[in-house]
Amino acid sequence: MDTHDHAPTPATIKPAAPAPVPANGAHANGNGNGHSIVEVKLKALYYGSFKAVRDTDLAIKRNAITAFIGPSGCGKSTVLRSINRMNDLVRGFRFDGHIHFRGRDIYDTKIDPVAVRRHIGMVFQQPNPFAMSIYRNVTFGLRLNGYKGNIQDKVEQALRGSALWDEVKEKLHQSGLALSGGQQQRLCIARAIATEPEVLLMDEPCSALDPVATRKIEELMLELKKRFTIITVTHNLQQAKRVADMTGFLYVDTTQGARTGYLVEYGPTEGIFNDPKEKHTKDYIQGAFS
Amino acid sequence: MSVLPIRRQTMVEGDIDLSKLERRLREPRTLINAALNWLVAGLTVLAMVPLFSVIFMLLWRGGQRLGIALFTELPPGAGMVGGGIGNALLGTVIMVGIATLLSVPVGILGGIYLAEFGPNTKTASVVRFAAKVLTGLPSVIAGVFVYALVVTTMGTFSALAGGVALSILMLPTIILTAEDAIRMVPHRMREAAIGMGCTQTQAILKVILPTARPGILTGVMLAVARAAGETAPLLFTALFSDYWIRRLHEPSASLAVIIYDFSGQPYPNLIEIAWAASLVLVLIVLGLNIAAQFYLRKSFTK
């Protein structure tokens, strides 16, 4: 089958480049294509008059883990949060471009961002379980969607899916806030997957966790990608190397006095780490590893 | 290798004089420190003297009438023996209840507006300023205002008017504490709720309000405690009654007013009743305050 031909050409560094639609980006047929479930075509993203990100085009492969890496302030979290329209909460946020989810542009004015978020779930940097019992945390999304089936089964399924079941099955009705940081994060994952979203966004999910808990989350991500498409942001290059199938490197352009991030290079993780095409990527990866 | 014998003379340059580490009692800063510590402790005890002497006094003077009759019987007439404060206690409970019903929904919704919808808008800063001014409003003003607004239009003093007057005094406290409690909900909870696909309304109802509940309840209880002890607004609105309250639009007795009224009477029995009513009122206020503390603490340890 066509192996990597859906990875778009890396965005060029020159700002003047017109950010071409990838020649093979056959997204417009309404169903998306076989491999990519999300296609980001970001021309520019503003917070007020501040241009935070520009020229970032990439196609996210279904049932794979895609990682965004790059220095602080390069906009990787911002891009991630645009994918389920979390940035809408930020005052002054403006998005110039398109993000297609299964062929539909989620920045179309007809789209309800609340409905988008029910299909594209999110796990945050800081574990943020609600101040309620473990059980109610997991069933939160189900109740929100008026789920009518067997809730008990769903809870067990979601907690098993996030590798937390054995640790909490005896205390489902205790507060989710009483768990350890790593357990809280897995509870948040269980809460996110209980409603079976198609895409799971994970914004530095391990940055507040110790190495053991980090390891568990990473193993979990590899397990979860069989059922979900995962897009993650990480500061930890080793982590990207360990878990990601595809990696996007973003860099922040400070030459013109502004701090605008953009996508430098995107492709299979091995290629990005072993044979980066762009100088910035090479410098960042070597600098970080030496 | 003891360090102490070599004191000052043989110190290596750059080394520290270890003898300085010893505690020296006559050093001025040690003395000043000790003196100030004692001063602070003494003044702290002094600050508690009024509260405890009031409670002691009330227990001593009011405690002797504490009993079933106090809570079930009507106030005695001049020169009579026995009697209780049953109708006053009931009146206070009913009027504070009316005030709570009026002020809690408005106050909490106002707090939600201030914290969630327009934290930085002009409307919000005006509302916040108004609430802060209203907190310091002399309660007698609330009484006169409700007298003009409710009593003159209804043509009678009433428990209803009393409740309205008390609700004006409760409202600002509830708005401001509700706003604070809602603001204290961590931003990441909000994000989690929105990320799960909540609309703003759902995020507020299902996540933010439940998380802020202990703080909001604390504010409500403090407001109730304040309202229960107010006298001036009730003198202008509910006035007083010697009988059990039957309808909301008739005058009603209250603990605060019975204390005010009976303590000035020349009859020992009535004065005893006033002491007992004071004790009951203080116990109610104290109980509400302690309950509020308890709830607030729970919100931090959970």
XYZ file of N, CA and C in Angstrom, chain B residues 21 35 41 59 62 79 82 84 113 116 137-138 143 158 174 176 185 187-188 192 195-196 214 234 256 280:
78
model
N 27.890 31.267 67.306
C 26.691 30.428 67.147
C 26.005 30.175 68.477
N 10.926 40.022 74.292
C 9.920 40.983 74.745
C 8.768 41.070 73.758
N 1.908 37.618 72.392
C 1.096 36.602 73.061
C 0.088 37.259 73.995
N -23.707 32.735 79.766
C -23.962 31.419 80.360
C -24.394 31.575 81.808
N -27.841 33.955 81.607
C -28.924 33.407 80.795
C -29.128 31.921 80.991
N -44.809 41.915 84.964
C -45.168 41.496 86.302
C -45.531 40.031 86.418
N -42.491 33.239 84.826
C -42.367 32.201 83.804
C -42.322 32.782 82.420
N -41.488 32.273 77.990
C -40.337 31.886 77.175
C -40.204 32.765 75.955
N -21.909 35.288 37.776
C -21.702 36.297 36.729
C -20.356 36.989 36.908
N -17.438 34.272 36.284
C -17.342 33.496 35.058
C -17.597 34.289 33.788
N -23.051 48.795 54.651
C -24.264 49.589 54.854
C -24.766 49.438 56.294
N -24.987 50.523 57.000
C -25.547 50.406 58.350
C -26.910 49.710 58.268
N -33.306 48.829 57.192
C -34.609 48.812 57.835
C -35.506 49.943 57.354
N -44.600 43.462 59.040
C -44.799 42.036 58.768
C -43.473 41.283 58.787
N -23.026 37.224 50.318
C -23.158 36.014 49.513
C -22.556 36.220 48.121
N -20.159 38.255 47.185
C -18.697 38.362 47.183
C -18.029 37.040 47.547
N -11.740 27.949 42.138
C -11.736 26.662 41.431
C -10.594 26.724 40.415
N -8.098 26.661 37.369
C -8.386 26.802 35.945
C -8.386 25.450 35.241
N -7.571 24.522 35.730
C -7.475 23.242 35.032
C -8.772 22.431 35.128
N -10.692 21.025 31.991
C -11.098 19.619 31.911
C -12.555 19.525 31.491
N -12.909 20.544 27.923
C -12.289 19.502 27.100
C -13.140 18.254 26.983
N -13.976 18.001 28.006
C -14.865 16.839 27.947
C -16.075 17.118 27.059
N -18.285 24.209 49.052
C -17.964 24.507 50.449
C -17.745 25.994 50.690
N -35.204 45.061 61.889
C -36.467 44.414 62.264
C -37.388 45.363 63.021
N -33.689 39.113 68.384
C -32.958 40.372 68.553
C -33.853 41.439 69.173
N -29.278 32.222 73.671
C -29.731 31.403 72.544
C -29.223 31.999 71.223
